[in-house]
């Protein structure tokens, strides 16, 4: 059992003595039994504020979900963040027939989209848990209170980024008001700046260290850097200098890029493995979301990306090529669109058929973790896993050659925030202030990322090259839509196409209003109105 289970306790049999609804659909919730006295265990409620994002429910996989009426594995935060921000872009596509998958892949989502409802509900449920903690236990411990306020702010950030104008309240069991994107942005900036001094000092940790998995000041700086980097999208006014300032704080903290490989694995691969909390890869994780194959199991955390990107023919381990991803689960669903692969190769026609653990040699970049054996580059009609190259980025192997605690559920933590983001934020923010070219310190920041991947470097990078670098470094990590929107290459008449964009084989422009998602139809009531462009019902 990982030592961090004593720090946050996201255990399979989490005993919450919380007399409130865990199955909520919005911020306006009431206890399941209004006649029952509501009692709280402060540590359990604090734990729940973290685990509601990492796990589907209170008792691990194959048990109840926090979201009423939706399969637990489908409703999880990481899974729905990933679906909405990856399947809608030039990076990922899935051939499954689950309701909502095809609509994501062709940018045809509507207010009735079930997965957007799950994502929205997961975030508002998490906000409600945070509000409850702050209402009843805010005076218990100043540092814990600051952490919960951060989690709530981060949840509001994701809600705003995805859905634009959002429901807002800081009080549990009250009807939310409607906050515009610009208003939400200002509230977030003020809230994070207020709590930042109360958080623990920025200090990288491994899972053997007390506090691993809990946020500190570096997480606050990273979230501020994200907000400032996207300020022009959110408010109409850019804040490039502020984005660079807070990104540099993270870069200058003790958190650092993982640069040394181990056991035949590259330094980059180590970020996505079953012992990423135990090796030096953990020092890159500003905010890891915890998993354990025995004590913190779930279908919607890193397990989703490990299982859904592999079939039984794919292999990741350079030391044991006969095994697949370190689990016994190969769901064969998500794979790369051609435009992602082409960011690593000048001519894909010249690439021989190779497993992922050898592909980097041809690409000249450790991050090219693709399997093309038996796979076509094009997704053609998107009816077969072999259409599109396989992505072998996430696994449950450990650097010593073993696998995690469980042959099914992985130990792999999900790095929701990692230091490489600060480097690319810093580079882009400086470039935006200097003729849209990254030179000097900005180029150095990009080159630090590329040097880690053993890729060639340059003395200057354009904005388009920076956007490509965001993709090379962070593909399949749940952020691509936001980056495309910021660069003006998602919705609207921009001419940047990818396969099946807008439902056309060769891609087509789609409406700019789809830069934000539809508010789920069952949430449009009271002060909450539908986003422009989408039908009201």
Coordinates of C-alpha atoms in Angstrom, one line a residue:
X1 CA 0.0 0.0 0.0
X2 CA 1.4 3.4 -1.0
X3 CA 2.3 5.6 1.9
X4 CA 0.3 8.4 0.4
X5 CA -2.9 6.6 1.5
X6 CA -2.2 8.0 4.9
X7 CA -2.0 11.5 3.4
X8 CA -5.3 11.7 1.5
X9 CA -6.9 8.3 2.1
X10 CA -8.5 7.8 -1.3
X11 CA -9.1 4.1 -0.3
X12 CA -11.5 1.7 -1.8
X13 CA -13.7 1.4 1.3
X14 CA -13.8 5.1 2.1
X15 CA -16.3 5.5 5.0
X16 CA -17.9 8.9 4.5
X17 CA -20.1 9.9 7.4
X18 CA -21.6 12.6 5.3
X19 CA -25.3 12.9 5.4
X20 CA -25.6 14.7 2.1
X21 CA -26.4 13.6 -1.4
X22 CA -23.4 12.2 -3.2
X23 CA -25.5 11.8 -6.3
X24 CA -26.1 15.3 -7.5
X25 CA -26.8 16.9 -10.8
X26 CA -26.2 20.5 -10.0
X27 CA -25.1 22.9 -7.3
X28 CA -28.7 23.1 -5.9
X29 CA -28.8 19.9 -3.9
X30 CA -30.5 18.6 -0.7
X31 CA -29.7 15.7 1.6
X32 CA -31.1 12.4 0.5
X33 CA -33.1 12.2 3.6
X34 CA -34.1 15.7 4.8
X35 CA -35.3 14.3 8.2
X36 CA -31.9 12.8 9.0
X37 CA -29.5 14.7 11.1
X38 CA -26.4 15.7 9.0
X39 CA -23.1 14.8 10.6
X40 CA -19.6 15.0 9.2
X41 CA -16.3 13.5 9.7
X42 CA -13.8 16.2 8.9
X43 CA -11.1 14.0 7.5
X44 CA -13.5 12.0 5.4
X45 CA -15.1 15.1 4.0
X46 CA -11.7 16.6 3.3
X47 CA -10.7 13.3 1.6
X48 CA -13.8 13.4 -0.5
X49 CA -13.0 16.8 -1.9
X50 CA -9.9 15.2 -3.4
X51 CA -11.2 11.7 -4.3
X52 CA -14.3 13.0 -6.1
X53 CA -12.0 13.9 -8.9
X54 CA -9.8 10.8 -8.8
X55 CA -12.4 8.1 -8.2
X56 CA -16.0 7.5 -9.4
X57 CA -17.6 7.0 -6.0
X58 CA -16.9 6.2 -2.4
X59 CA -15.9 2.6 -2.7
X60 CA -13.7 2.3 -5.7
X61 CA -14.5 0.6 -9.0
X62 CA -17.5 -1.6 -9.5
X63 CA -19.5 0.2 -6.9
X64 CA -21.7 3.3 -6.7
X65 CA -21.1 6.5 -8.5
X66 CA -21.2 10.1 -7.3
X67 CA -23.3 10.9 -10.3
X68 CA -26.9 9.7 -10.3
X69 CA -28.1 7.8 -13.4
X70 CA -24.7 7.5 -15.0
X71 CA -22.2 4.6 -15.0
X72 CA -19.5 5.3 -12.6
X73 CA -16.6 4.6 -15.0
X74 CA -18.2 6.9 -17.6
X75 CA -18.8 9.8 -15.2
X76 CA -15.3 10.2 -13.8
X77 CA -13.6 13.5 -14.0
X78 CA -10.4 12.4 -15.9
X79 CA -12.4 10.4 -18.4
X80 CA -14.8 13.2 -19.3
X81 CA -12.1 15.9 -19.3
X82 CA -10.2 13.7 -21.7
X83 CA -13.2 12.9 -23.9
X84 CA -14.3 16.5 -24.3
X85 CA -10.8 18.0 -24.8
X86 CA -9.2 15.2 -26.9
X87 CA -11.9 13.5 -29.1
X88 CA -13.0 16.9 -30.3
X89 CA -9.5 17.8 -31.7
X90 CA -6.7 16.8 -34.0
X91 CA -5.2 14.4 -31.6
X92 CA -7.6 11.6 -30.7
X93 CA -10.5 9.6 -32.2
X94 CA -12.5 6.6 -30.9
X95 CA -14.6 4.1 -32.8
X96 CA -16.8 2.9 -29.9
X97 CA -20.5 3.3 -30.2
X98 CA -21.2 4.7 -26.7
X99 CA -23.7 7.5 -26.8
X100 CA -21.8 10.8 -27.3
X101 CA -18.5 9.4 -28.6
X102 CA -19.3 9.9 -32.3
X103 CA -20.6 13.4 -31.7
X104 CA -17.4 14.4 -29.9
X105 CA -15.3 13.0 -32.8
X106 CA -17.3 15.0 -35.4
X107 CA -17.9 18.2 -33.3
X108 CA -21.6 17.7 -33.3
X109 CA -22.3 17.9 -29.6
X110 CA -25.7 19.3 -28.4
X111 CA -27.5 20.1 -25.1
X112 CA -28.5 16.4 -24.9
X113 CA -25.0 15.1 -25.1
X114 CA -24.7 12.5 -22.3
X115 CA -21.0 12.8 -21.6
X116 CA -21.1 16.6 -21.4
X117 CA -23.8 16.1 -18.8
X118 CA -21.6 13.7 -16.9
X119 CA -18.6 16.2 -17.1
X120 CA -20.8 19.1 -16.0
X121 CA -22.3 17.0 -13.2
X122 CA -19.0 15.7 -11.9
X123 CA -17.6 19.3 -11.6
X124 CA -20.7 20.7 -9.9
X125 CA -20.9 17.7 -7.6
X126 CA -17.2 18.3 -6.7
X127 CA -17.9 22.0 -6.1
X128 CA -20.8 21.1 -3.8
X129 CA -18.5 18.8 -1.7
X130 CA -16.0 21.7 -1.4
X131 CA -18.7 24.1 -0.4
X132 CA -20.0 21.8 2.2
X133 CA -16.6 21.3 3.7
X134 CA -16.0 25.1 3.8
X135 CA -19.4 25.7 5.4
X136 CA -18.9 23.3 8.3
X137 CA -15.2 22.9 8.7
X138 CA -13.5 26.1 7.5
X139 CA -12.1 26.8 10.9
X140 CA -10.7 23.3 11.5
X141 CA -7.3 23.8 9.8
X142 CA -6.2 26.8 7.7
X143 CA -4.1 24.8 5.3
X144 CA -6.8 22.2 4.7
X145 CA -9.3 25.0 4.1
X146 CA -6.9 26.7 1.6
X147 CA -6.6 23.3 -0.3
X148 CA -10.3 22.8 -0.5
X149 CA -10.7 26.4 -1.8
X150 CA -8.1 25.7 -4.4
X151 CA -9.9 22.5 -5.5
X152 CA -13.2 24.4 -5.8
X153 CA -11.4 27.1 -7.8
X154 CA -9.9 24.6 -10.1
X155 CA -13.3 22.9 -10.6
X156 CA -14.8 26.3 -11.4
X157 CA -12.0 26.9 -13.9
X158 CA -12.7 23.6 -15.8
X159 CA -16.4 24.4 -15.7
X160 CA -15.8 27.9 -17.1
X161 CA -13.3 26.7 -19.7
X162 CA -15.7 24.0 -21.0
X163 CA -19.1 25.7 -20.7
X164 CA -18.4 29.5 -20.6
X165 CA -21.1 31.0 -18.4
X166 CA -21.6 28.9 -15.3
X167 CA -23.7 28.4 -12.2
X168 CA -22.0 29.8 -9.2
X169 CA -22.4 29.6 -5.4
X170 CA -20.0 29.3 -2.5
X171 CA -22.8 28.1 -0.1
X172 CA -24.1 24.5 -0.1
X173 CA -27.8 23.8 -0.6
X174 CA -28.5 27.1 -2.2
X175 CA -29.7 27.9 -5.7
X176 CA -26.7 29.1 -7.8
X177 CA -26.6 32.4 -9.7
X178 CA -25.2 32.7 -13.2
X179 CA -21.7 34.0 -13.6
X180 CA -20.3 35.2 -17.0
X181 CA -17.0 33.9 -18.1
X182 CA -15.3 37.3 -17.5
X183 CA -16.9 37.4 -14.0
X184 CA -15.8 33.9 -13.3
X185 CA -12.2 34.7 -14.4
X186 CA -12.0 37.7 -12.1
X187 CA -13.4 35.7 -9.2
X188 CA -10.8 32.9 -9.8
X189 CA -7.9 35.3 -10.0
X190 CA -8.9 36.9 -6.7
X191 CA -9.7 33.6 -5.0
X192 CA -6.4 32.0 -5.9
X193 CA -4.3 35.0 -5.0
X194 CA -6.1 35.1 -1.6
X195 CA -5.5 31.5 -0.7
X196 CA -1.9 31.1 -2.2
X197 CA -0.1 32.3 1.0
X198 CA -2.1 29.8 3.1
X199 CA -1.1 26.8 1.1
X200 CA 2.0 24.8 1.8
X201 CA 5.3 26.0 0.4
X202 CA 6.0 24.6 -3.1
X203 CA 7.9 21.4 -2.5
X204 CA 8.0 18.3 -4.8
X205 CA 7.3 15.0 -3.2
X206 CA 7.2 11.3 -3.9
X207 CA 4.5 9.0 -2.7
X208 CA 6.6 8.1 0.3
X209 CA 6.5 11.7 1.4
X210 CA 3.7 13.1 3.6
X211 CA 1.6 15.4 1.4
X212 CA 2.1 13.7 -1.9
X213 CA -1.1 14.3 -3.9
X214 CA -2.1 17.4 -2.0
X215 CA -1.8 20.8 -3.6
X216 CA 0.7 23.5 -2.6
X217 CA 1.6 26.9 -3.7
X218 CA 3.0 25.6 -7.0
X219 CA -0.4 24.4 -8.0
X220 CA -1.8 27.9 -7.3
X221 CA 0.9 29.4 -9.5
X222 CA 0.1 26.9 -12.3
X223 CA -3.6 27.6 -12.2
X224 CA -2.9 31.3 -12.3
X225 CA -0.6 30.8 -15.3
X226 CA -3.3 28.9 -17.1
X227 CA -5.9 31.6 -16.4
X228 CA -3.6 34.3 -17.6
X229 CA -2.4 32.4 -20.7
X230 CA -6.1 32.1 -21.8
X231 CA -7.2 35.5 -20.5
X232 CA -7.9 36.8 -24.0
X233 CA -10.2 33.9 -24.7
X234 CA -12.0 34.4 -21.3
X235 CA -12.2 38.2 -21.1
X236 CA -11.1 39.7 -24.4
X237 CA -8.0 41.2 -22.7
X238 CA -4.6 39.3 -22.9
X239 CA -2.4 38.9 -19.9
X240 CA 0.8 37.5 -21.4
X241 CA 3.2 39.1 -18.8
X242 CA 1.2 37.7 -15.9
X243 CA 1.2 34.2 -17.5
X244 CA 4.9 34.3 -17.9
X245 CA 5.4 35.6 -14.3
X246 CA 3.5 32.7 -12.7
X247 CA 4.9 30.1 -15.0
X248 CA 8.4 31.2 -14.1
X249 CA 7.5 30.8 -10.4
X250 CA 6.8 27.1 -11.1
X251 CA 10.0 26.8 -13.1
X252 CA 12.0 28.3 -10.3
X253 CA 10.4 26.2 -7.6
X254 CA 11.8 22.8 -6.5
X255 CA 9.6 21.1 -9.0
X256 CA 11.6 20.0 -12.0
X257 CA 11.5 18.2 -15.3
X258 CA 12.3 14.5 -15.1
X259 CA 15.3 14.2 -17.3
X260 CA 16.9 10.8 -16.5
X261 CA 15.5 7.6 -17.8
X262 CA 15.5 4.3 -15.8
X263 CA 15.4 0.6 -16.5
X264 CA 15.2 1.0 -20.3
X265 CA 12.4 3.6 -20.1
X266 CA 12.9 7.2 -21.2
X267 CA 12.5 10.1 -18.8
X268 CA 9.3 11.0 -20.7
X269 CA 7.8 7.5 -20.4
X270 CA 8.4 7.5 -16.7
X271 CA 5.7 10.2 -16.3
X272 CA 3.0 7.8 -17.3
X273 CA 4.0 4.6 -15.6
X274 CA 2.8 2.5 -12.6
X275 CA 5.6 3.8 -10.4
X276 CA 5.4 7.5 -11.5
X277 CA 4.8 8.4 -7.9
X278 CA 7.8 6.5 -6.6
X279 CA 10.5 7.6 -9.1
X280 CA 12.0 11.0 -9.8
X281 CA 9.1 11.5 -12.3
X282 CA 7.1 12.5 -9.2
X283 CA 9.1 15.7 -8.9
X284 CA 7.5 16.9 -12.1
X285 CA 4.0 16.4 -10.8
X286 CA 2.6 19.6 -9.5
X287 CA -0.8 18.0 -8.9
X288 CA -1.0 14.2 -9.3
X289 CA -4.3 12.5 -9.0
X290 CA -3.8 9.3 -7.1
X291 CA -4.5 5.7 -8.1
X292 CA -3.7 2.3 -6.5
X293 CA -4.5 -1.1 -8.0
X294 CA -5.9 -2.3 -4.6
X295 CA -6.8 0.7 -2.5
X296 CA -7.9 3.4 -5.0
X297 CA -9.4 1.7 -8.0
X298 CA -11.5 3.2 -10.8
X299 CA -12.3 3.0 -14.4
X300 CA -12.2 6.7 -15.2
X301 CA -8.7 7.7 -14.0
X302 CA -5.4 6.7 -15.7
X303 CA -6.8 3.2 -16.2
X304 CA -9.1 4.6 -18.9
X305 CA -6.2 5.8 -21.0
X306 CA -4.2 2.6 -20.3
X307 CA -6.9 0.2 -21.3
X308 CA -8.7 2.2 -24.0
X309 CA -5.6 2.9 -26.1
X310 CA -4.3 -0.7 -26.3
X311 CA -5.4 -3.9 -28.0
X312 CA -3.8 -7.3 -27.4
X313 CA -1.4 -6.8 -30.3
X314 CA 0.2 -3.7 -29.0
X315 CA 3.3 -3.7 -26.8
X316 CA 4.9 -1.0 -24.7
X317 CA 7.5 -2.7 -22.5
X318 CA 11.0 -2.6 -24.1
X319 CA 12.2 -5.3 -21.7
X320 CA 9.3 -7.7 -22.1
X321 CA 7.8 -7.2 -25.6
X322 CA 5.4 -10.0 -25.2
X323 CA 3.2 -8.1 -22.8
X324 CA 0.9 -5.2 -23.5
X325 CA 0.2 -2.4 -21.1
X326 CA 0.8 -3.9 -17.6
X327 CA -2.8 -4.8 -17.0
X328 CA -5.1 -7.5 -18.4
X329 CA -7.4 -4.9 -19.9
X330 CA -7.2 -3.9 -23.6
X331 CA -10.4 -2.1 -24.7
X332 CA -9.1 -1.0 -28.1
X333 CA -10.9 2.3 -28.6
X334 CA -8.9 5.5 -28.7
X335 CA -6.1 6.1 -31.1
X336 CA -4.2 8.9 -32.9
X337 CA -5.6 11.0 -35.7
X338 CA -3.1 11.4 -38.6
X339 CA -2.5 15.1 -37.7
X340 CA -1.0 14.1 -34.4
X341 CA 1.3 11.5 -35.9
X342 CA 2.4 14.0 -38.6
X343 CA 3.7 16.4 -36.0
X344 CA 6.5 13.9 -35.4
X345 CA 7.4 12.9 -38.9
X346 CA 8.1 14.8 -42.1
X347 CA 6.9 11.9 -44.2
X348 CA 4.8 9.1 -42.6
X349 CA 5.1 7.0 -45.7
X350 CA 8.8 6.4 -44.9
X351 CA 8.1 5.1 -41.4
X352 CA 8.5 1.3 -41.1
X353 CA 6.0 -0.8 -39.0
X354 CA 7.3 -0.6 -35.4
X355 CA 6.1 -1.1 -31.8
X356 CA 5.9 2.0 -29.7
X357 CA 9.1 1.2 -27.8
X358 CA 11.1 1.6 -31.0
X359 CA 9.2 4.3 -32.8
X360 CA 11.1 7.1 -31.1
X361 CA 14.3 6.1 -33.0
X362 CA 12.7 6.9 -36.3
X363 CA 11.0 10.0 -35.0
X364 CA 14.0 11.4 -33.3
X365 CA 11.8 12.2 -30.4
X366 CA 11.2 10.1 -27.2
X367 CA 7.6 11.3 -27.1
X368 CA 6.6 9.5 -30.3
X369 CA 5.0 6.6 -28.5
X370 CA 3.0 5.2 -31.4
X371 CA 2.4 1.6 -32.7
X372 CA 1.7 1.3 -36.4
X373 CA 2.1 -2.5 -36.8
X374 CA -1.0 -3.5 -38.7
X375 CA -2.5 0.0 -38.4
X376 CA -3.3 2.4 -41.1
X377 CA -2.5 6.1 -40.7
X378 CA -5.9 7.3 -41.8
X379 CA -9.1 6.6 -39.8
X380 CA -11.1 6.2 -43.1
X381 CA -14.6 5.4 -41.8
X382 CA -13.7 5.1 -38.1
X383 CA -15.1 1.6 -37.6
X384 CA -12.0 -0.3 -36.6
X385 CA -9.3 0.2 -33.9
X386 CA -6.6 -0.6 -36.5
X387 CA -7.6 2.6 -38.4
X388 CA -5.3 5.2 -36.9
X389 CA -2.0 4.5 -35.2
X390 CA -2.0 3.1 -31.7
X391 CA -0.9 5.3 -28.8
X392 CA 1.1 3.6 -26.1
X393 CA 1.8 6.5 -23.8
X394 CA 0.2 5.2 -20.6
X395 CA 0.9 1.9 -18.9
X396 CA 1.0 0.1 -15.6
X397 CA 4.6 -1.1 -15.7
X398 CA 7.2 -0.1 -13.2
X399 CA 10.8 0.8 -14.1
X400 CA 12.2 -2.3 -12.4
X401 CA 10.3 -4.5 -14.8
X402 CA 7.4 -5.5 -12.6
X403 CA 3.8 -4.4 -12.8
X404 CA 1.5 -2.7 -10.3
X405 CA -0.3 -4.2 -7.3
X406 CA -3.1 -5.6 -9.5
X407 CA -3.2 -7.2 -12.9
X408 CA -6.4 -5.2 -13.7
X409 CA -6.4 -1.9 -12.0
X410 CA -3.2 0.2 -12.3
X411 CA -1.1 2.1 -9.8
X412 CA -0.4 4.9 -12.4
X413 CA -1.2 8.4 -11.1
X414 CA -2.6 11.0 -13.4
X415 CA -0.5 14.1 -13.5
X416 CA -3.2 16.8 -13.9
X417 CA -0.5 19.5 -13.6
X418 CA 3.2 19.0 -14.4
X419 CA 6.2 21.3 -14.7
X420 CA 6.5 21.0 -18.5
X421 CA 3.3 23.0 -18.7
X422 CA 5.0 25.9 -17.0
X423 CA 7.9 25.8 -19.6
X424 CA 5.6 26.0 -22.6
X425 CA 3.4 28.6 -20.9
X426 CA 6.5 30.7 -20.3
X427 CA 7.7 30.3 -23.9
X428 CA 4.3 31.1 -25.5
X429 CA 3.6 34.1 -23.2
X430 CA 7.0 35.6 -23.9
X431 CA 6.6 35.0 -27.7
X432 CA 3.2 36.7 -27.6
X433 CA 4.9 39.8 -26.2
X434 CA 7.7 39.8 -28.7
X435 CA 6.3 39.6 -32.3
X436 CA 4.9 36.1 -31.8
X437 CA 8.4 34.6 -32.0
X438 CA 10.0 32.7 -29.2
X439 CA 13.7 33.6 -28.9
X440 CA 16.2 33.8 -26.1
X441 CA 14.7 32.6 -22.8
X442 CA 11.5 31.6 -24.5
X443 CA 13.3 29.4 -27.0
X444 CA 15.4 28.0 -24.1
X445 CA 12.2 26.9 -22.3
X446 CA 11.0 25.0 -25.4
X447 CA 14.5 23.5 -25.9
X448 CA 14.6 22.2 -22.3
X449 CA 11.5 20.2 -23.2
X450 CA 12.9 19.0 -26.5
X451 CA 16.3 18.2 -25.0
X452 CA 14.5 15.9 -22.5
X453 CA 13.0 14.1 -25.4
X454 CA 16.3 14.0 -27.3
X455 CA 14.7 16.0 -30.1
X456 CA 16.5 18.6 -32.3
X457 CA 16.4 22.2 -31.0
X458 CA 16.2 25.6 -32.7
X459 CA 17.0 29.2 -31.7
X460 CA 13.5 30.5 -32.5
X461 CA 9.9 29.2 -32.7
X462 CA 6.8 30.6 -34.3
X463 CA 3.4 30.5 -32.6
X464 CA 2.4 27.6 -34.9
X465 CA 5.5 25.7 -33.9
X466 CA 4.7 26.4 -30.2
X467 CA 1.2 25.0 -30.7
X468 CA 2.7 21.9 -32.3
X469 CA 5.0 21.6 -29.3
X470 CA 2.1 21.7 -26.9
X471 CA 0.7 18.7 -28.8
X472 CA 4.0 16.8 -28.9
X473 CA 4.5 17.2 -25.2
X474 CA 0.9 16.9 -23.9
X475 CA -1.0 14.8 -26.5
X476 CA -3.7 12.6 -24.9
X477 CA -3.4 14.5 -21.6
X478 CA -6.7 16.3 -21.8
X479 CA -5.9 19.8 -22.8
X480 CA -5.8 20.1 -26.6
X481 CA -9.1 21.8 -27.2
X482 CA -8.1 24.7 -24.9
X483 CA -4.8 25.2 -26.8
X484 CA -6.5 25.1 -30.2
X485 CA -9.1 27.6 -29.1
X486 CA -6.4 30.0 -27.7
X487 CA -4.6 29.8 -31.1
X488 CA -7.8 30.4 -33.1
X489 CA -7.7 26.9 -34.7
X490 CA -10.7 25.2 -33.2
X491 CA -14.2 26.6 -34.1
X492 CA -14.8 29.3 -36.7
X493 CA -13.4 30.0 -40.2
X494 CA -9.8 29.3 -39.6
X495 CA -8.9 26.7 -42.3
X496 CA -7.1 24.4 -39.9
X497 CA -8.5 21.0 -40.5
X498 CA -8.0 17.5 -39.3
X499 CA -9.5 14.2 -40.3
X500 CA -13.3 14.1 -39.5
X501 CA -13.3 17.6 -38.1
X502 CA -16.8 18.8 -38.4
X503 CA -17.9 15.4 -39.7
X504 CA -16.1 15.6 -43.0
X505 CA -13.4 13.0 -43.9
X506 CA -10.9 15.7 -44.8
X507 CA -12.1 18.1 -42.2
X508 CA -14.1 21.3 -42.5
X509 CA -14.7 24.5 -40.5
X510 CA -17.4 24.3 -37.9
X511 CA -19.2 27.1 -36.1
X512 CA -17.3 29.3 -33.7
X513 CA -19.9 29.0 -31.0
X514 CA -18.7 25.4 -30.5
X515 CA -15.5 26.7 -28.9
X516 CA -17.6 26.2 -25.7
X517 CA -19.9 23.3 -25.1
X518 CA -23.7 23.4 -24.7
X519 CA -25.0 23.6 -21.1
X520 CA -26.7 20.2 -20.6
X521 CA -30.4 20.6 -21.2
X522 CA -31.4 19.4 -17.7
X523 CA -29.3 22.1 -16.2
X524 CA -30.9 25.0 -18.1
X525 CA -33.3 26.4 -15.5
X526 CA -33.6 29.4 -13.2
X527 CA -30.7 31.8 -13.8
X528 CA -28.8 29.3 -16.0
X529 CA -29.3 30.0 -19.7
X530 CA -28.2 28.1 -22.7
X531 CA -25.0 29.2 -24.5
X532 CA -25.5 31.0 -27.8
X533 CA -25.9 28.9 -30.9
X534 CA -27.3 25.8 -29.2
X535 CA -31.0 25.0 -29.1
X536 CA -32.7 25.8 -25.8
X537 CA -34.4 22.4 -25.5

